[in-house]
Coordinates of C-alpha atoms in Angstrom, one line a residue:
M21 CA -38.7 5.3 44.0
K22 CA -37.7 5.9 47.6
N23 CA -34.8 7.5 49.4
W24 CA -32.2 5.4 51.3
A25 CA -34.2 5.5 54.6
G26 CA -37.4 4.5 52.9
N27 CA -39.3 7.4 54.7
L28 CA -39.8 9.3 51.4
E29 CA -41.5 8.3 48.1
Y30 CA -40.2 10.6 45.4
S31 CA -42.8 12.3 43.3
S32 CA -41.0 12.4 40.0
A33 CA -43.1 11.6 36.8
E34 CA -40.1 10.0 35.2
V35 CA -36.5 8.9 35.8
Q36 CA -33.7 9.4 33.3
R37 CA -30.1 7.9 33.2
P38 CA -28.2 10.1 30.6
A39 CA -25.2 8.4 29.3
S40 CA -23.3 11.6 28.5
V41 CA -23.0 15.1 29.7
E42 CA -24.4 16.3 26.4
E43 CA -27.5 14.2 26.8
L44 CA -27.9 15.6 30.3
Q45 CA -27.7 19.1 28.9
E46 CA -30.5 18.4 26.3
L47 CA -32.7 16.9 29.1
V48 CA -32.2 20.0 31.3
A49 CA -32.8 22.4 28.5
K50 CA -36.1 20.8 27.6
A51 CA -37.4 20.2 31.1
T52 CA -39.8 22.2 33.1
Q53 CA -38.9 20.7 36.4
I54 CA -35.8 18.6 37.0
K55 CA -33.5 17.4 39.7
A56 CA -30.5 15.0 40.1
L57 CA -30.4 12.2 42.7
G58 CA -27.1 11.0 44.2
S59 CA -27.1 8.2 46.8
R60 CA -30.4 9.3 48.0
H61 CA -29.2 9.7 51.5
S62 CA -31.4 12.8 52.1
F63 CA -34.2 12.5 54.6
N64 CA -36.2 15.4 53.3
T65 CA -37.5 16.6 49.9
V66 CA -34.5 18.7 49.1
A67 CA -33.8 16.6 46.0
D68 CA -37.4 15.9 45.1
T69 CA -39.3 17.0 42.0
P70 CA -42.6 16.4 40.4
G71 CA -40.9 16.4 37.0
T72 CA -37.8 14.4 35.9
H73 CA -35.3 12.8 38.2
I74 CA -31.7 12.4 36.8
L75 CA -29.5 9.5 37.9
L76 CA -25.9 10.1 37.2
D77 CA -24.5 6.7 37.5
A78 CA -24.6 6.0 33.8
L79 CA -22.3 9.0 33.1
P80 CA -18.6 8.2 32.4
Q81 CA -17.0 7.8 35.8
E82 CA -13.6 9.4 36.1
V83 CA -10.9 9.8 38.8
V84 CA -8.1 11.8 37.2
L85 CA -5.2 12.6 39.5
N86 CA -3.0 15.6 38.9
K87 CA 0.0 15.1 41.1
E88 CA 1.7 18.4 40.1
K89 CA -1.4 20.5 41.2
S90 CA -2.3 18.1 44.0
T91 CA -5.9 17.9 42.7
V92 CA -8.2 15.1 41.4
K93 CA -11.0 15.5 38.9
V94 CA -14.0 13.3 39.7
S95 CA -17.5 12.6 38.3
G96 CA -20.2 14.0 40.5
G97 CA -22.0 10.8 41.0
I98 CA -19.0 8.8 42.4
S99 CA -19.1 7.7 46.0
Y100 CA -16.4 8.7 48.5
G101 CA -15.7 5.0 49.1
A102 CA -14.8 4.5 45.4
L103 CA -12.9 7.8 45.3
G104 CA -10.9 6.9 48.4
R105 CA -9.8 3.5 47.0
A106 CA -8.8 5.2 43.6
L107 CA -6.8 7.9 45.4
E108 CA -5.1 5.5 47.9
E109 CA -3.9 3.3 45.1
Q110 CA -1.9 6.3 43.9
G111 CA -0.7 7.4 47.3
F112 CA -3.1 10.3 47.9
A113 CA -6.0 11.2 50.1
I114 CA -8.5 13.9 51.0
H115 CA -8.7 15.8 54.2
N116 CA -11.7 14.2 55.7
L117 CA -14.7 11.7 55.2
A118 CA -18.2 11.6 56.6
S119 CA -19.5 8.7 58.7
L120 CA -20.7 6.8 55.7
P121 CA -18.3 6.4 52.7
H122 CA -21.3 5.2 50.6
I123 CA -22.6 8.7 49.9
S124 CA -22.0 10.5 46.6
V125 CA -19.4 13.3 46.3
A126 CA -21.7 15.8 44.6
G127 CA -24.7 15.2 46.8
A128 CA -22.6 15.4 50.0
I129 CA -20.9 18.7 48.9
Q130 CA -24.2 20.3 47.7
T131 CA -25.8 19.9 51.1
G132 CA -22.8 20.8 53.2
T133 CA -22.1 17.3 54.6
H134 CA -18.9 17.0 56.7
G135 CA -16.7 14.9 58.8
S136 CA -15.4 16.0 62.1
G137 CA -12.4 17.8 63.6
V138 CA -12.0 21.4 65.1
N139 CA -9.5 22.2 62.3
N140 CA -11.1 20.2 59.6
P141 CA -13.7 22.0 57.3
S142 CA -16.5 20.3 55.7
L143 CA -16.1 18.0 52.5
A144 CA -16.9 21.1 50.4
A145 CA -13.8 22.8 51.4
A146 CA -11.8 20.4 49.2
V147 CA -13.5 21.7 46.0
V148 CA -11.3 23.9 43.8
G149 CA -13.5 23.5 40.7
I150 CA -17.0 22.5 39.9
D151 CA -18.9 21.6 36.6
L152 CA -22.6 22.0 36.5
V153 CA -25.4 22.2 34.1
R154 CA -27.5 25.3 34.4
A155 CA -31.2 25.6 33.8
S156 CA -30.6 26.7 30.3
G157 CA -28.7 23.5 29.5
E158 CA -25.3 25.4 29.5
L159 CA -22.4 23.5 30.9
V160 CA -20.2 25.8 33.1
T161 CA -17.0 25.2 35.0
L162 CA -16.3 27.5 38.0
T163 CA -13.2 28.0 40.1
A164 CA -12.2 30.1 43.0
D165 CA -11.6 33.0 40.6
D166 CA -15.3 33.0 39.4
D167 CA -17.9 35.2 41.2
E168 CA -20.4 32.4 41.5
F169 CA -18.1 29.7 42.8
L170 CA -18.8 30.3 46.6
A171 CA -22.5 30.2 45.9
S172 CA -22.4 27.0 43.8
V173 CA -20.4 24.6 45.7
V174 CA -22.9 24.3 48.6
G175 CA -25.8 25.0 46.3
V176 CA -28.5 22.7 47.6
G177 CA -29.3 21.8 44.0
A178 CA -30.8 25.3 43.2
L179 CA -28.2 26.5 40.8
G180 CA -27.6 23.5 38.6
I181 CA -26.8 19.7 38.3
V182 CA -23.2 18.9 39.3
T183 CA -21.5 16.7 36.8
G184 CA -17.9 17.0 37.9
L185 CA -15.7 18.3 40.7
E186 CA -12.0 19.1 41.1
L187 CA -10.9 18.4 44.7
A188 CA -7.7 19.3 46.5
V189 CA -5.7 16.2 47.6
R190 CA -2.8 15.5 50.0
P191 CA -0.4 12.5 50.4
S192 CA -2.0 9.5 52.0
Y193 CA -1.8 9.3 55.8
E194 CA -2.6 6.8 58.6
V195 CA -5.0 7.1 61.4
R196 CA -5.5 5.3 64.7
Q197 CA -9.0 4.9 66.1
R198 CA -10.1 4.2 69.6
V199 CA -13.2 4.5 71.7
L200 CA -13.5 5.8 75.2
T201 CA -16.5 5.1 77.3
N202 CA -18.4 6.8 80.1
L203 CA -17.2 10.4 79.8
S204 CA -19.0 12.4 82.5
W205 CA -21.3 15.1 81.3
E206 CA -19.8 17.4 83.8
S207 CA -16.4 17.0 82.3
A208 CA -17.7 17.2 78.8
L209 CA -19.4 20.5 79.4
E210 CA -16.6 22.1 81.2
N211 CA -13.9 20.9 78.8
F212 CA -15.8 20.6 75.6
Q213 CA -13.3 22.2 73.3
N214 CA -10.3 20.5 74.8
I215 CA -11.9 17.2 74.3
A216 CA -13.1 18.0 70.8
S217 CA -9.5 19.0 70.0
S218 CA -8.0 15.8 71.6
A219 CA -7.5 14.0 68.1
Y220 CA -7.8 14.8 64.4
S221 CA -11.4 13.8 64.4
V222 CA -13.6 13.4 67.6
S223 CA -17.2 12.1 67.8
F224 CA -19.4 11.8 70.9
F225 CA -22.3 9.4 70.9
T226 CA -25.2 9.8 73.5
N227 CA -29.0 10.0 74.0
Y228 CA -28.6 12.9 76.4
T229 CA -29.8 10.8 79.4
G230 CA -27.8 9.8 82.5
D231 CA -24.6 11.3 84.0
T232 CA -22.2 10.1 81.3
I233 CA -21.6 10.2 77.6
P234 CA -21.5 6.4 76.6
Q235 CA -18.9 6.7 73.8
V236 CA -16.3 9.1 72.5
W237 CA -14.5 8.0 69.3
L238 CA -11.1 9.5 68.7
K239 CA -9.5 9.3 65.2
A240 CA -5.9 10.3 65.6
L241 CA -3.3 10.9 63.1
D242 CA -0.5 8.2 63.5
T243 CA 1.9 11.0 64.1
E244 CA -0.2 12.1 67.1
A245 CA 0.7 10.9 70.5
A246 CA -1.8 8.5 72.1
L247 CA -3.7 10.2 75.0
P248 CA -3.0 8.4 78.4
E249 CA -6.5 9.3 79.6
L250 CA -9.4 11.7 78.7
F251 CA -11.0 13.4 81.7
G252 CA -11.8 10.2 83.4
A253 CA -13.2 8.3 80.3
T254 CA -12.2 4.7 80.1
P255 CA -10.6 3.1 76.9
A256 CA -12.8 0.4 75.4
T257 CA -11.2 -3.0 75.4
V258 CA -13.2 -4.4 72.6
A259 CA -14.5 -2.9 69.3
M260 CA -17.7 -0.8 69.7
H261 CA -20.7 0.1 67.5
P262 CA -22.3 3.6 68.2
L263 CA -25.4 1.7 69.1
P264 CA -24.5 -0.4 72.3
D265 CA -26.7 -3.4 71.4
M266 CA -25.3 -3.8 67.8
S267 CA -22.2 -5.7 66.6
A268 CA -19.1 -3.8 65.6
E269 CA -18.5 -6.1 62.7
N270 CA -19.4 -3.3 60.2
C271 CA -17.5 -0.5 61.9
T272 CA -14.0 0.6 60.9
E273 CA -11.1 -0.9 62.9
Q274 CA -10.6 0.5 66.5
L275 CA -8.3 -0.3 69.5
D276 CA -5.5 2.1 68.3
V277 CA -4.6 -0.1 65.3
A278 CA -3.2 2.2 62.7
G279 CA -4.6 2.1 59.2
K280 CA -5.1 4.2 56.1
W281 CA -7.3 7.3 56.4
L282 CA -10.1 5.8 54.3
D283 CA -10.3 2.8 56.5
R284 CA -10.6 4.9 59.8
L285 CA -12.2 8.2 59.1
P286 CA -15.7 6.9 58.4
H287 CA -17.4 5.0 61.2
F288 CA -18.5 2.2 58.8
R289 CA -16.6 0.0 56.4
H290 CA -17.2 0.7 52.7
E291 CA -17.5 -3.0 51.9
F292 CA -20.4 -3.5 54.3
T293 CA -23.9 -1.9 54.4
P294 CA -23.9 0.0 57.7
S295 CA -27.6 -0.6 58.4
N296 CA -30.9 -1.4 56.6
G297 CA -31.7 2.3 56.4
E298 CA -34.7 2.3 58.6
E299 CA -33.9 5.4 60.4
L300 CA -34.4 9.2 60.2
Q301 CA -31.9 11.9 60.7
S302 CA -31.7 15.6 61.7
E303 CA -28.7 17.8 62.3
F304 CA -28.2 21.2 63.7
L305 CA -25.0 23.2 63.3
L306 CA -24.1 26.0 65.8
P307 CA -21.2 28.2 66.7
L308 CA -18.6 26.1 68.5
E309 CA -18.5 28.5 71.5
H310 CA -22.2 27.6 72.1
A311 CA -21.6 24.0 72.4
P312 CA -22.0 23.7 76.3
A313 CA -25.2 25.9 76.2
A314 CA -26.6 23.8 73.2
L315 CA -25.9 20.5 74.9
R316 CA -27.5 21.7 78.1
A317 CA -30.6 22.8 76.1
V318 CA -30.9 19.4 74.5
R319 CA -30.4 17.5 77.8
G320 CA -33.3 19.5 79.1
L321 CA -35.4 17.7 76.5
A322 CA -33.9 14.3 77.0
D323 CA -37.1 12.7 78.4
K324 CA -38.9 13.6 75.1
L325 CA -36.0 12.9 72.8
A326 CA -34.5 9.6 74.1
P327 CA -37.5 7.4 73.3
L328 CA -37.3 8.5 69.6
L329 CA -33.6 8.2 69.3
F330 CA -31.2 5.5 68.1
V331 CA -28.2 7.7 69.1
S332 CA -27.1 11.3 68.7
E333 CA -23.7 12.2 67.5
I334 CA -21.7 15.3 68.5
R335 CA -18.9 16.6 66.2
T336 CA -17.0 19.8 65.3
I337 CA -16.2 21.4 61.9
A338 CA -14.0 24.3 61.0
A339 CA -15.3 27.4 59.2
D340 CA -15.6 27.8 55.4
E341 CA -16.6 30.5 53.0
F342 CA -19.5 28.9 51.0
W343 CA -22.6 31.1 51.1
L344 CA -25.1 28.5 52.1
S345 CA -22.7 26.3 54.1
P346 CA -23.8 25.6 57.6
F347 CA -20.2 26.5 58.6
Y348 CA -20.0 29.8 56.8
K349 CA -17.4 31.9 58.6
Q350 CA -18.2 29.8 61.7
Q351 CA -16.3 27.1 63.5
S352 CA -19.1 24.9 64.5
V353 CA -20.5 22.1 66.6
A354 CA -22.8 19.6 65.0
L355 CA -25.7 17.9 66.9
H356 CA -26.7 15.0 64.9
F357 CA -29.9 13.0 65.7
T358 CA -30.4 9.5 64.3
W359 CA -34.1 8.9 64.9
K360 CA -36.1 5.7 65.1
P361 CA -38.5 5.3 62.1
M362 CA -41.2 7.2 63.8
Q363 CA -41.7 10.2 61.5
A364 CA -44.9 11.7 63.0
D365 CA -43.5 11.6 66.5
V366 CA -40.0 13.0 65.3
E367 CA -41.7 15.9 63.3
A368 CA -43.9 16.6 66.3
V369 CA -40.9 17.2 68.6
L370 CA -38.6 18.8 66.2
P371 CA -40.0 22.3 66.6
E372 CA -39.4 22.2 70.3
L373 CA -36.0 21.0 69.8
E374 CA -35.3 23.7 67.1
E375 CA -36.8 26.4 69.3
A376 CA -34.4 25.3 72.1
L377 CA -31.4 25.8 69.9
R378 CA -32.6 28.8 67.8
H379 CA -31.3 31.7 70.1
L380 CA -27.8 30.0 69.9
G381 CA -27.8 30.5 66.0
S382 CA -28.6 26.9 64.9
R383 CA -28.5 26.2 61.2
P384 CA -30.1 22.9 59.9
H385 CA -28.4 20.5 57.7
W386 CA -29.9 20.9 54.2
G387 CA -30.5 17.2 53.7
K388 CA -32.0 16.2 56.9
L389 CA -35.4 16.6 58.7
F390 CA -36.0 20.2 59.9
T391 CA -38.9 22.6 60.1
P392 CA -38.3 25.5 57.6
S393 CA -40.8 27.8 59.3
Q394 CA -38.6 27.8 62.4
Y395 CA -35.7 29.7 60.7
D396 CA -34.9 33.2 59.5
F397 CA -32.4 32.1 56.9
A398 CA -31.6 35.6 55.8
A399 CA -30.5 36.2 59.4
L400 CA -28.5 33.1 59.6
Y401 CA -26.6 33.4 56.3
P402 CA -25.1 36.8 55.6
R403 CA -25.0 36.1 51.8
F404 CA -28.5 34.6 51.7
E405 CA -30.1 37.4 49.7
D406 CA -27.2 37.3 47.2
F407 CA -27.8 33.5 46.8
R408 CA -31.6 34.1 46.4
A409 CA -30.9 36.7 43.6
L410 CA -28.4 34.3 41.9
A411 CA -30.9 31.4 42.0
Q412 CA -33.6 33.7 40.5
A413 CA -31.3 34.9 37.8
N414 CA -30.0 31.4 36.8
D415 CA -33.3 29.6 37.2
P416 CA -36.1 32.1 36.6
T417 CA -38.8 29.4 35.9
G418 CA -37.8 27.3 38.9
K419 CA -36.6 24.1 37.1
F420 CA -34.4 23.1 39.9
R421 CA -36.8 24.1 42.7
N422 CA -39.4 22.3 44.7
G423 CA -41.6 22.9 47.7
L424 CA -38.8 22.8 50.2
L425 CA -36.5 25.1 48.4
D426 CA -39.3 27.5 47.6
S427 CA -40.1 27.6 51.4
V428 CA -36.4 28.3 52.1
L429 CA -35.6 30.8 49.4
G430 CA -39.0 32.5 49.1
V431 CA -38.4 33.1 45.4
T432 CA -40.9 34.1 42.7
V433 CA -41.1 31.8 39.8
A434 CA -41.6 33.4 36.4
S435 CA -44.6 32.3 34.5

């Protein structure tokens, strides 16, 4: 079994599809090593195991809206696209979406996946309750009142298998999307926060070469006034794909045509497959105030990076309180790299890229390619030692761990 991109062959000895939470609890209790797989949209081994892989798609799928509380209870394995459709049918929405609506809710939240917007926190910020099966097989429900809640939401799979989530919702809203082209790098670096704040969600697409950023995608609330111009960037007159040579057919609608949140916040339509998956991804999250310095550092490596890149996306994310969230107490800029399927070459250049960003406080995305040895995680995450102790206490034999998590957490597995 492979991941979505096809760059990783999972090492599990068996795959199980429990039909109930009770069956899942029994499997976890008996296992020596076990991990859940969602949409398999991770590019590293964060979800791998030499033991049993659990697929959650056979569990009862639920989307239960509580209008009085403004929350929705969902199964962990449901995709954001399916959740969005179910919410919209009842006139509700969530605050943001990632680029792809095809990813699973639980997997995205566990790894700190996000959308964009200086005032929009990551997808995990919507969580008000989480159900997970601990290493013992016990099913627990945690809310903000529980001591372990802030550790468990972005838990990188180390604290249990997520079976359900309760998310905060809001009334449905409309978004207009348009693309501007050829923003000068000089303007972008001098006015980065102003540009990143110019709409509800903003994404920059570049390969870091040349004098301009080819595309800036603005996703504005329908209540926001349309900008007459953006520091000299030119509005596109036709729909665009982030990759200039590809058709925009599978992209969400642009050209300032208003539509529902779920049909504008992602870059790609839920009803289409956005690509064949033959790509690799890395992402690094830094304090927003360091965005110009980080972009200058990456531009200094453009000659090495550009031949390996399909495209790089630059976004912003508001701070949150989750212990292992890349946005823990930090309004952030995200530098996302979509690489060509040249893994050896990408892994060879990653340490140089990571070193260029290290002094700026760069944190890697947990589900994408990075070099663990490049990071002092305890220095990057103030609650890291607390998380490590919690992982050790909840999973003393390392059922949920693997080589990647052991290298990050540096825990001792009981014999």
